[in-house]
XYZ file of C-alpha atoms in Angstrom:
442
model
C -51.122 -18.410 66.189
C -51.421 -14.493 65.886
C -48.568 -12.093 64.752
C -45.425 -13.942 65.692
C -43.780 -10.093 66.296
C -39.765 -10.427 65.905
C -36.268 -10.986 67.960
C -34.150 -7.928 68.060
C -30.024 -9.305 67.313
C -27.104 -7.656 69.218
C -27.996 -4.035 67.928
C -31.194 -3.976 69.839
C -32.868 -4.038 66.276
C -35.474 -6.527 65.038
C -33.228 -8.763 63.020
C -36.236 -11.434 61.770
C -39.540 -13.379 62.957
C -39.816 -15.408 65.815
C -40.401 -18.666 65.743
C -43.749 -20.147 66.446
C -43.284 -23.398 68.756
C -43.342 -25.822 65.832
C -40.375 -24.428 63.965
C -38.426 -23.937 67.629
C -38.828 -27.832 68.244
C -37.489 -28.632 64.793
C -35.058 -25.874 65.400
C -33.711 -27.762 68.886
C -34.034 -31.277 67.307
C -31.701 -29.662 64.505
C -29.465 -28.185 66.716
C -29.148 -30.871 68.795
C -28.264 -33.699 65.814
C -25.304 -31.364 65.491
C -24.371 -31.317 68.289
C -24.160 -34.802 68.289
C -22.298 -35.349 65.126
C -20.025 -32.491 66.056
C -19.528 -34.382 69.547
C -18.479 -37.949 67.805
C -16.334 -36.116 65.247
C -14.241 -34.425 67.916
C -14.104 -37.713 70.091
C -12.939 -39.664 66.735
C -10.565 -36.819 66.625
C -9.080 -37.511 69.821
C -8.706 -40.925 69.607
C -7.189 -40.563 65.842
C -4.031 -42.330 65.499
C -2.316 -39.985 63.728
C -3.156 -37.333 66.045
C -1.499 -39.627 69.158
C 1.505 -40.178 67.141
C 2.033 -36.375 65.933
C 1.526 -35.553 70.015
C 4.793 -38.186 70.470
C 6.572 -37.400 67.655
C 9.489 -35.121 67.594
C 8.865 -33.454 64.261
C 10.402 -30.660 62.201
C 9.680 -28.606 58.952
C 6.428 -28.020 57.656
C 4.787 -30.890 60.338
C 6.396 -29.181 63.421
C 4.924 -25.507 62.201
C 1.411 -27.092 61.012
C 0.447 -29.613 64.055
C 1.358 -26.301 66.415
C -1.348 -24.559 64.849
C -3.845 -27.685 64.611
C -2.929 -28.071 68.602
C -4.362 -24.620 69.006
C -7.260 -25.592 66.539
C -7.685 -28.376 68.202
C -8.058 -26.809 71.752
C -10.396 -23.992 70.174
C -12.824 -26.582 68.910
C -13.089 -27.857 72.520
C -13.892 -24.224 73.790
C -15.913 -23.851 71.130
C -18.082 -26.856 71.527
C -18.247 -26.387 75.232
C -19.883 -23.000 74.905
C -22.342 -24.223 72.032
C -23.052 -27.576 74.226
C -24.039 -24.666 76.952
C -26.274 -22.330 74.763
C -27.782 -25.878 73.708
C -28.635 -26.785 77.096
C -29.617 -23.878 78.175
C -32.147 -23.348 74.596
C -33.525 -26.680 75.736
C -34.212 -26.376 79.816
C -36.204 -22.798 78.827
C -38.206 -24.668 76.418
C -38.907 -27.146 78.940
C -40.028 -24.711 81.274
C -42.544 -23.147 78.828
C -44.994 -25.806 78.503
C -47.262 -23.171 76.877
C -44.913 -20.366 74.985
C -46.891 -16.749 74.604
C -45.279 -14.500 72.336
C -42.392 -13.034 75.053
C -41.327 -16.549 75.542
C -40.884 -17.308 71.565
C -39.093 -14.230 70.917
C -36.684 -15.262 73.827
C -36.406 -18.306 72.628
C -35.650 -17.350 69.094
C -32.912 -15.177 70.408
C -30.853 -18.207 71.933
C -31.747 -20.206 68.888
C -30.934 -18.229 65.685
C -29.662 -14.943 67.901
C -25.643 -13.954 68.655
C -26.400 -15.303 71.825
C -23.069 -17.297 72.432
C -20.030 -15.710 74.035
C -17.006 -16.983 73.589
C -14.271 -15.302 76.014
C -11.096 -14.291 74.122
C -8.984 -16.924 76.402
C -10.638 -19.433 74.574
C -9.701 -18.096 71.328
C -6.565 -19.632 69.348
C -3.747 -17.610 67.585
C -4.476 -14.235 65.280
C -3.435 -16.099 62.588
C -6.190 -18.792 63.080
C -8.722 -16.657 63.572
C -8.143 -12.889 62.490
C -6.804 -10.308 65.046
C -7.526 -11.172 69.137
C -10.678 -10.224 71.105
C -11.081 -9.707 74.315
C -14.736 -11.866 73.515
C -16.776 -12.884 70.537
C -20.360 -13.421 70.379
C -21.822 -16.252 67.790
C -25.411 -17.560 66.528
C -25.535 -21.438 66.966
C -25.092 -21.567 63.151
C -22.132 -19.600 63.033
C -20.599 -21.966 65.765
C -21.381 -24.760 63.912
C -19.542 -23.684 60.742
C -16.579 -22.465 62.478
C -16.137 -25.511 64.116
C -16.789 -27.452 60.940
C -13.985 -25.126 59.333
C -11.580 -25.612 62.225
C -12.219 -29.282 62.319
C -12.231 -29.852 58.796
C -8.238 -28.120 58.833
C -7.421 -30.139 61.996
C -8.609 -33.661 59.888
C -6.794 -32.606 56.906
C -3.316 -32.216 58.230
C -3.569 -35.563 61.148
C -5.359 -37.546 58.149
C -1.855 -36.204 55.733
C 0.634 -37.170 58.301
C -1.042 -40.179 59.110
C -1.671 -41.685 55.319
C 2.663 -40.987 54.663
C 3.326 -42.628 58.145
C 1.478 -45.571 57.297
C 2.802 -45.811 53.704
C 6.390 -44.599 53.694
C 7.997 -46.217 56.546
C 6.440 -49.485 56.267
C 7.806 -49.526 52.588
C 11.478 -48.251 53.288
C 11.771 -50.860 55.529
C 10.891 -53.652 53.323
C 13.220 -51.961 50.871
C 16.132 -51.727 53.333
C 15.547 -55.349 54.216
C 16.195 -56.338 50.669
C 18.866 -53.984 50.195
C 20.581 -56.233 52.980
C 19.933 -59.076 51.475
C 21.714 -57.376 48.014
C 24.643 -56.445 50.124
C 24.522 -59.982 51.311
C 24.879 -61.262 47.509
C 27.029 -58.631 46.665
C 29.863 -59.293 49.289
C 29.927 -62.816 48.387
C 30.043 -61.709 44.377
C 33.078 -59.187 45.293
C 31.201 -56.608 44.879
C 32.424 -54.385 47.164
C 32.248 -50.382 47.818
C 35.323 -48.671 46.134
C 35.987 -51.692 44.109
C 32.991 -51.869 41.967
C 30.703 -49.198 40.805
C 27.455 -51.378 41.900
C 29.260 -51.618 45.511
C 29.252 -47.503 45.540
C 25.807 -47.392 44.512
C 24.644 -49.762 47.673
C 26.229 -47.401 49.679
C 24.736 -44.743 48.019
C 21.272 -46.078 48.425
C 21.837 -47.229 52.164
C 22.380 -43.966 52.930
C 19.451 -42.455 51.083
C 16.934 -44.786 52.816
C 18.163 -43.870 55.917
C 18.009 -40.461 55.413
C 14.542 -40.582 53.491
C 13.233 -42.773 56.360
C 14.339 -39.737 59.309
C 12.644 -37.279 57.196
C 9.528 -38.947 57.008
C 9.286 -39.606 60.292
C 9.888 -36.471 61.361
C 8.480 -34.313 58.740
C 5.885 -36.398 56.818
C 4.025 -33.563 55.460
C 7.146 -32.571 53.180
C 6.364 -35.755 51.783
C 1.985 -35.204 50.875
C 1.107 -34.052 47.671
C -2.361 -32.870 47.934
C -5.143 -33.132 45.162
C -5.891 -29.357 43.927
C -9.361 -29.049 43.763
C -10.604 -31.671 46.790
C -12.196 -30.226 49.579
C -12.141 -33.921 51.822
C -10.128 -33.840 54.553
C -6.620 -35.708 53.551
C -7.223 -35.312 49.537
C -4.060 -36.018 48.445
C -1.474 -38.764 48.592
C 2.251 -39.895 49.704
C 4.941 -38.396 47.242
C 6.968 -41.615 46.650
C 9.267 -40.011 43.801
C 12.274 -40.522 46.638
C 11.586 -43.948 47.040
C 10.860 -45.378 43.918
C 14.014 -43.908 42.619
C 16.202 -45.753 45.578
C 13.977 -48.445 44.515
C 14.740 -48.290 41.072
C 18.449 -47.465 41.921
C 19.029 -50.920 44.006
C 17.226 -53.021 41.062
C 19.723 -51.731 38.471
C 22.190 -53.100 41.101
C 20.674 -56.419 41.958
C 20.479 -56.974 38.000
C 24.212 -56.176 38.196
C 25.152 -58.199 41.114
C 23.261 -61.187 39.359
C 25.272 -60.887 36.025
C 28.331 -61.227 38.094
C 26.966 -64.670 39.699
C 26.282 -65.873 36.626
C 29.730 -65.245 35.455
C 31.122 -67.046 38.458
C 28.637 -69.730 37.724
C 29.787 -70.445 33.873
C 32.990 -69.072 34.004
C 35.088 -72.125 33.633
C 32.823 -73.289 30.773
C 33.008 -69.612 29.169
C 37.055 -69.545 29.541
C 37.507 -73.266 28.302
C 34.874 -71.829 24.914
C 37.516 -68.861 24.681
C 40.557 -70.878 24.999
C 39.471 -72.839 22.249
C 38.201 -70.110 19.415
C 41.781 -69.086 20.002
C 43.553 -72.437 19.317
C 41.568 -72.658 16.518
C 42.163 -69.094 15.401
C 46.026 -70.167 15.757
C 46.180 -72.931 14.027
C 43.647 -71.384 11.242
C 46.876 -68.735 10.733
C 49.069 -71.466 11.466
C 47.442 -72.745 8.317
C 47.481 -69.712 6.215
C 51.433 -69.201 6.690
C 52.155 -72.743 5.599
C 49.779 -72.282 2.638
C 51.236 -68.773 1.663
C 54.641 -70.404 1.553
C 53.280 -73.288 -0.773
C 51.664 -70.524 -2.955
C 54.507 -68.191 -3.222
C 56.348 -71.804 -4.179
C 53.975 -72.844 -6.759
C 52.330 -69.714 -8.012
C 53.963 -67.216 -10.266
C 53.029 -63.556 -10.332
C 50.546 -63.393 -7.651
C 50.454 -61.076 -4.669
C 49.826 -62.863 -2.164
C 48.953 -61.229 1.628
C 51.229 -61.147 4.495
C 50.181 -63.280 7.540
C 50.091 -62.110 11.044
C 51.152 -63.464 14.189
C 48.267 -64.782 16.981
C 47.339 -62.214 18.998
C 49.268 -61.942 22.272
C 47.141 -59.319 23.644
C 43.889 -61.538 23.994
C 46.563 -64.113 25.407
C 47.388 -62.016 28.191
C 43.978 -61.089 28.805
C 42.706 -64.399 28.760
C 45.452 -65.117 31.741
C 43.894 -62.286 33.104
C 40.625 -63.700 33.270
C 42.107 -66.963 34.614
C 43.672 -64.885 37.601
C 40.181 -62.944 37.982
C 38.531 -66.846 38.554
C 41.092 -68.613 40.455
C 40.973 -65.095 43.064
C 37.100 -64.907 42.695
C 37.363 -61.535 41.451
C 33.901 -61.859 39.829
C 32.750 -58.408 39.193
C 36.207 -58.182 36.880
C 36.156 -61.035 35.409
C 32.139 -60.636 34.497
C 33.122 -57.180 32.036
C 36.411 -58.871 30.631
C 35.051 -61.686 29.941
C 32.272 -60.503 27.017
C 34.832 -58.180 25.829
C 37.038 -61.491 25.227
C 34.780 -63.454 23.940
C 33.690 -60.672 21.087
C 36.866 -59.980 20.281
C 37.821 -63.736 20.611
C 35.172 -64.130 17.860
C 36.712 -61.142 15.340
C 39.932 -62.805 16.248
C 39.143 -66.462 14.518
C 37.044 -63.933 11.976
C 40.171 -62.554 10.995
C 42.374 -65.798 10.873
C 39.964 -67.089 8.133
C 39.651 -64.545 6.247
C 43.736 -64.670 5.866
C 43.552 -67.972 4.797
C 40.764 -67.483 2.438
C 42.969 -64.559 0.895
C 46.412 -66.241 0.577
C 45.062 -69.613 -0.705
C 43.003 -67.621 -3.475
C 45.297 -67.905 -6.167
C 45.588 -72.131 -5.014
C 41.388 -72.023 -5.818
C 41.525 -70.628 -8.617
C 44.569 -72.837 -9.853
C 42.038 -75.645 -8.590
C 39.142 -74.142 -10.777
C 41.137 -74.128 -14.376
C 42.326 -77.626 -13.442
C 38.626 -79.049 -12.820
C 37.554 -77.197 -16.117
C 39.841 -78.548 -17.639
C 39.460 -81.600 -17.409
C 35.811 -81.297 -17.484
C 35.666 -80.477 -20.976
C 38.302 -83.260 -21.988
C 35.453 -85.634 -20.534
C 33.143 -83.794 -22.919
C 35.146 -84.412 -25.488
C 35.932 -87.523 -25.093
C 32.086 -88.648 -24.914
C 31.929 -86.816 -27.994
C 34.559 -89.035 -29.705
C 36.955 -86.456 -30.026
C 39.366 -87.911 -27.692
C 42.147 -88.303 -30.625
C 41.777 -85.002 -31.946
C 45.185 -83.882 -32.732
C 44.198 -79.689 -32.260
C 42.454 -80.953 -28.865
C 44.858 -82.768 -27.511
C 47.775 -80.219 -28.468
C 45.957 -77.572 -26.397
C 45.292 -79.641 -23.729
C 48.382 -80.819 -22.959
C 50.005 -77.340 -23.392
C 47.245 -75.931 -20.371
C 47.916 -79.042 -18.635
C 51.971 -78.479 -18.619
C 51.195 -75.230 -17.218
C 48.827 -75.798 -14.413
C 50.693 -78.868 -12.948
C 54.235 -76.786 -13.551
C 56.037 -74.965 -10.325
C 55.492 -71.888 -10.366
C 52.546 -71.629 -12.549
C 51.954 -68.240 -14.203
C 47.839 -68.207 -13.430
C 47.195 -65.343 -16.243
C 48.838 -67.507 -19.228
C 47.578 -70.864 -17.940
C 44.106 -69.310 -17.752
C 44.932 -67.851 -21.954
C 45.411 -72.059 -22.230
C 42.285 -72.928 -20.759
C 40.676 -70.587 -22.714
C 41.954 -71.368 -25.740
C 41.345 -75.359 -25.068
C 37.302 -74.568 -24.541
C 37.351 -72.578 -27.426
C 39.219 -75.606 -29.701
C 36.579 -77.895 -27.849
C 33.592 -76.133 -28.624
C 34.357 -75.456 -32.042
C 35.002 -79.370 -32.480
C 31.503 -80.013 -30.739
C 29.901 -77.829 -33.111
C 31.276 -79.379 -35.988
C 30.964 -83.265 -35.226
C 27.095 -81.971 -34.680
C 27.227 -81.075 -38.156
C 29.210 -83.820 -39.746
C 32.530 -85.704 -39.878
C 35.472 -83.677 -41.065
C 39.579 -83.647 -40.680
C 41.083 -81.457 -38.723
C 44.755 -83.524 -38.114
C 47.375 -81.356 -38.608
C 46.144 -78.112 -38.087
C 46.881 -76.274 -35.020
């Protein structure tokens, strides 16, 4: 095809081969692929949902300063692809004009494709901050239009795509929250749960008015609530910051855990208070018990300390009326707390009472134990034919006389016992070895 010569740029100077008419029809079919994509994109743009509801939206914050800057974006892309979609058409009706391109007419036509041959009047240009300082015009190559609409739309995407992923998550869930949270207040009004009167009841106001805050916010001002991914060049990497809502979330499950505990108290609470009222008959009459049996031991029972006995425990009465007056008044979220303290200390209560008895019928036990040994190793004895035995029977009797006496001295009559198994043994051992006579001594 001959020397191809050069296009001069906006300096006048050569600035790079032309084209021969091969590479301009590729060039064209390039350009004009872009142009379609670019086309669709801003159309999908338009008719983005996100971008209709930020244009009816009264927002606020960080969303009111961003989508007045993406309006302007927005508008620039237009402007932008209007004069590209012109240097386009125009590329296209000279190179259907030239049938058969001569050098001239591929230099030209390298200028409008790859040349700054696109003007774009400063009207059409957005903000300084957008775009750098403002120009009265700018010229552009087709390529550089391309990227700077690819950059503009790209940071147009990214903040309707933000605003639109928190709408469509947030609100949705804050309202299914809120509707539970009514159906919590629900339970909790019948449960007595009630603001001022029970700390769950405070917290349902608390989180009432959180979600209804939290839910004007977002509305409003959805990108305070987008947490983008560092590092992600798509257009909406990121995703909704929940932390707000999962702690009202959390918040109203502690309460409906709460507000559950109290149903179940007024659900087994006559069962719970009939259990209660009898550990503490029984603890009565168990110290009922051990005062009766301290008087028979300081009766029968000689030089023993024996423990004093308390009275029942009035407090836990009173409180136990308490918790009747709680029920009968369906004061549930009281009576729920006072009753598990009752019925623990209910518990250490009839705890207690046995442990007195065990205490002050000790000395009684062990009064019982010398008696049983006794008279388990007289049966011995007696199987060993040493029933008759004058020394046995003498110490017998004598430990007998003393545990079956009032009062009986435990100390000596334990000395008797003692001496009795020894007397027995002693006589075991020697009818093992052979008769001999042992009446008369002592």
């Amino acid at each position: 095809m001959g020397d191809a010569g050069s296009f001069t740029g906006p300096t006048g100077k050569p600035a790079g081969p032309a084209m021969d008419r091969d590479e301009a029809d590729r060039a064209l079919a390039r350009l004009g692929a872009e142009h379609e994509a670019i086309e669709t994109s801003l159309f999908a743009l338009q008719d983005h949902a996100g971008r209709r509801l930020l244009e009816g939206a009264g927002l606020s914050g960080v969303t009111k300063d961003r989508w007045a800057a993406t309006e302007q974006a927005i508008t620039l892309l237009w402007s932008y692809f209007d004069a590209y979609s012109a240097a386009l058409r125009g590329a296209r009706e000279a190179r259907a004009r030239l049938r058969w391109l001569n050098q001239q007419d591929l230099v030209d036509l390298t200028e409008k494709l790859r040349g700054r041959s696109v003007t774009v009047a400063g009207s059409a240009r957005a903000t300084p901050s957008l775009t750098g300082p403002a120009k009265l015009s700018e010229q552009f190559t087709l390529a550089e239009l391309v990227a700077r609409m690819n950059e503009l739309y790209a940071r147009s995407l990214d903040m309707v795509v933000a605003s639109d992923s928190v709408w469509s998550a947030l609100p949705a869930r804050i309202d299914l929250l809120a509707a539970e949270l009514n159906r919590t207040r629900s339970l909790a009004h019948s449960a007595g749960v009630r603001p001022g009167e029970h700390p769950a009841g405070d917290d349902l106001e608390a989180i009432t008015d959180e979600l209804t805050t939290l839910r004007a916010q977002v509305i409003s001002d959805p990108l305070a609530f987008w947490q983008p991914v560092h590092g992600s060049s798509a257009p909406g990497g990121g995703r909704p910051d929940t932390e707000r809502y999962d702690r009202a979330a959390r918040a109203l499950e502690d309460v409906r855990r709460e507000i559950d505990a109290v149903l179940t108290v007024r659900q087994d609470s006559e069962a719970r208070l009939l259990r209660l009222r009898d550990v503490l008959s029984r603890a009565d009459r168990t110290l009922t018990e051990a005062r009766s049996a301290r008087g028979e031991v300081l009766a029968k029972i000689a030089a023993s300390e024996v423990p004093a006995v308390s009275g029942p425990s009035t407090a836990l009465q009173e409180r136990l009326s308490t918790a009747a007056e709680y029920r009968r008044h369906a004061q549930w979220h009281r009576l729920s707390p006072l009753l598990e303290s009752l019925e623990r200390e209910a518990e250490d209560e009839l705890h207690r009472a046995r442990e007195s008895l065990t205490a002050v019928t000790a000395p009684l036990a062990v009064r019982a134990e010398l008696r049983g040994r006794l008279d388990a190793y007289k049966a011995k004895v007696a199987r060993h034919g040493l029933a008759e035995d004058m020394v046995l029977t003498e110490r017998y009797d004598a430990a007998r006389r003393m545990l079956w006496s009032a009062p009986c001295d435990l100390r000596v009559a334990e000395q008797a016992v003692l001496r009795y198994q020894q007397a027995a043994a002693e006589a075991l051992a020697q009818s093992a070895s052979g008769p001999s006579d042992r009446g008369g001594n002592t």
